[in-house]
Amino acid sequence: MPRTLIVIDMQRGFDDPVWGATTNPACEQNVGALVGAWQASGEPIVVVRHDSTSPGSPLQAGTAGNALVDVVAAVEPALFVTKNVNSAFYGDVDLHAWLQSEGVSELVICGIQTNMCVETTARMAGNLGYDVTVVLDATRTFDLQTDVAGLGVVTRTADELMATTALDLQAGGFARIATTGQLTD
């Protein structure tokens, strides 16, 4: 079975200002390029949507923000997964079981948020034995700040979080980091 593209949480709700400052405005365009390349090759695409259970979330099921962005909404995926946690492996339709039944061993992952759902899914995929590539320029995330016991208030920019995710995934052996151009040219 050919490699499979997993597109995570490319939803309109991530344009809501509640998320704060973001990075990589080319994310959607790059996801579109990956989707186009996969469609042209006939390789399978898995689309994942986050159905938040948090009251007031822009990603809550049934809200306008829960909708997929146009470039992903137009895809007829081989598999559609809904989830309400970070990992696509804990969703409605068992992603791991489907990948196993299809004989898939190589995953290419893109989407939102780099350091949350994309990273969690990539880590789990690596631990499950998949050959994983994360297309960093086809992801995006947001600045993050929180009070951490023993550290005080910790702040990271979206760019710093993307770089840290890339470092953690590749140096930790969970995934290779690639660019859209490397996979579509």
Short mmCIF file of N, CA, C and O in Angstrom, two decimals, residues 23 115 141 143-144 155-167:
data_model
loop_
_atom_site.label_atom_id
_atom_site.label_comp_id
_atom_site.label_asym_id
_atom_site.label_seq_id
_atom_site.Cartn_x
_atom_site.Cartn_y
_atom_site.Cartn_z
N THR A 23 1.49 31.53 13.13
CA THR A 23 2.63 31.56 12.23
C THR A 23 2.28 30.78 10.97
O THR A 23 1.25 30.13 10.91
N ASN A 115 2.27 21.74 17.37
CA ASN A 115 2.76 21.23 18.64
C ASN A 115 1.69 20.53 19.48
O ASN A 115 1.97 20.12 20.60
N THR A 141 0.72 26.82 14.08
CA THR A 141 0.34 26.82 15.48
C THR A 141 0.23 28.27 15.97
O THR A 141 0.26 29.20 15.16
N ASP A 143 1.00 31.25 19.35
CA ASP A 143 1.78 31.58 20.55
C ASP A 143 1.11 30.92 21.75
O ASP A 143 -0.12 30.73 21.77
N LEU A 144 1.92 30.59 22.74
CA LEU A 144 1.40 29.88 23.91
C LEU A 144 2.00 30.47 25.17
O LEU A 144 3.20 30.77 25.22
N THR A 155 6.34 31.42 28.23
CA THR A 155 5.81 31.93 26.96
C THR A 155 6.68 31.43 25.82
O THR A 155 7.91 31.47 25.92
N ARG A 156 6.02 30.97 24.76
CA ARG A 156 6.74 30.58 23.54
C ARG A 156 5.97 31.12 22.35
O ARG A 156 4.74 31.07 22.31
N THR A 157 6.71 31.63 21.37
CA THR A 157 6.07 32.09 20.14
C THR A 157 5.72 30.88 19.29
O THR A 157 6.28 29.78 19.47
N ALA A 158 4.83 31.09 18.34
CA ALA A 158 4.46 30.02 17.42
C ALA A 158 5.68 29.50 16.66
O ALA A 158 5.83 28.29 16.47
N ASP A 159 6.56 30.40 16.25
CA ASP A 159 7.77 29.98 15.54
C ASP A 159 8.65 29.10 16.43
O ASP A 159 9.20 28.09 15.98
N GLU A 160 8.79 29.48 17.71
CA GLU A 160 9.58 28.67 18.64
C GLU A 160 8.94 27.29 18.84
O GLU A 160 9.64 26.27 18.89
N LEU A 161 7.63 27.27 18.94
CA LEU A 161 6.93 26.00 19.14
C LEU A 161 7.09 25.09 17.92
O LEU A 161 7.29 23.88 18.06
N MET A 162 7.01 25.66 16.72
CA MET A 162 7.21 24.85 15.51
C MET A 162 8.62 24.27 15.47
O MET A 162 8.80 23.09 15.17
N ALA A 163 9.61 25.09 15.80
CA ALA A 163 10.99 24.62 15.80
C ALA A 163 11.20 23.53 16.86
O ALA A 163 11.88 22.53 16.60
N THR A 164 10.62 23.71 18.02
CA THR A 164 10.75 22.71 19.09
C THR A 164 10.08 21.40 18.69
O THR A 164 10.63 20.32 18.92
N THR A 165 8.92 21.48 18.08
CA THR A 165 8.25 20.26 17.62
C THR A 165 9.11 19.54 16.59
O THR A 165 9.28 18.31 16.68
N ALA A 166 9.65 20.28 15.64
CA ALA A 166 10.52 19.67 14.62
C ALA A 166 11.71 18.98 15.28
O ALA A 166 12.06 17.84 14.94
N LEU A 167 12.34 19.66 16.23
CA LEU A 167 13.49 19.11 16.93
C LEU A 167 13.10 17.85 17.71
O LEU A 167 13.75 16.81 17.59
#
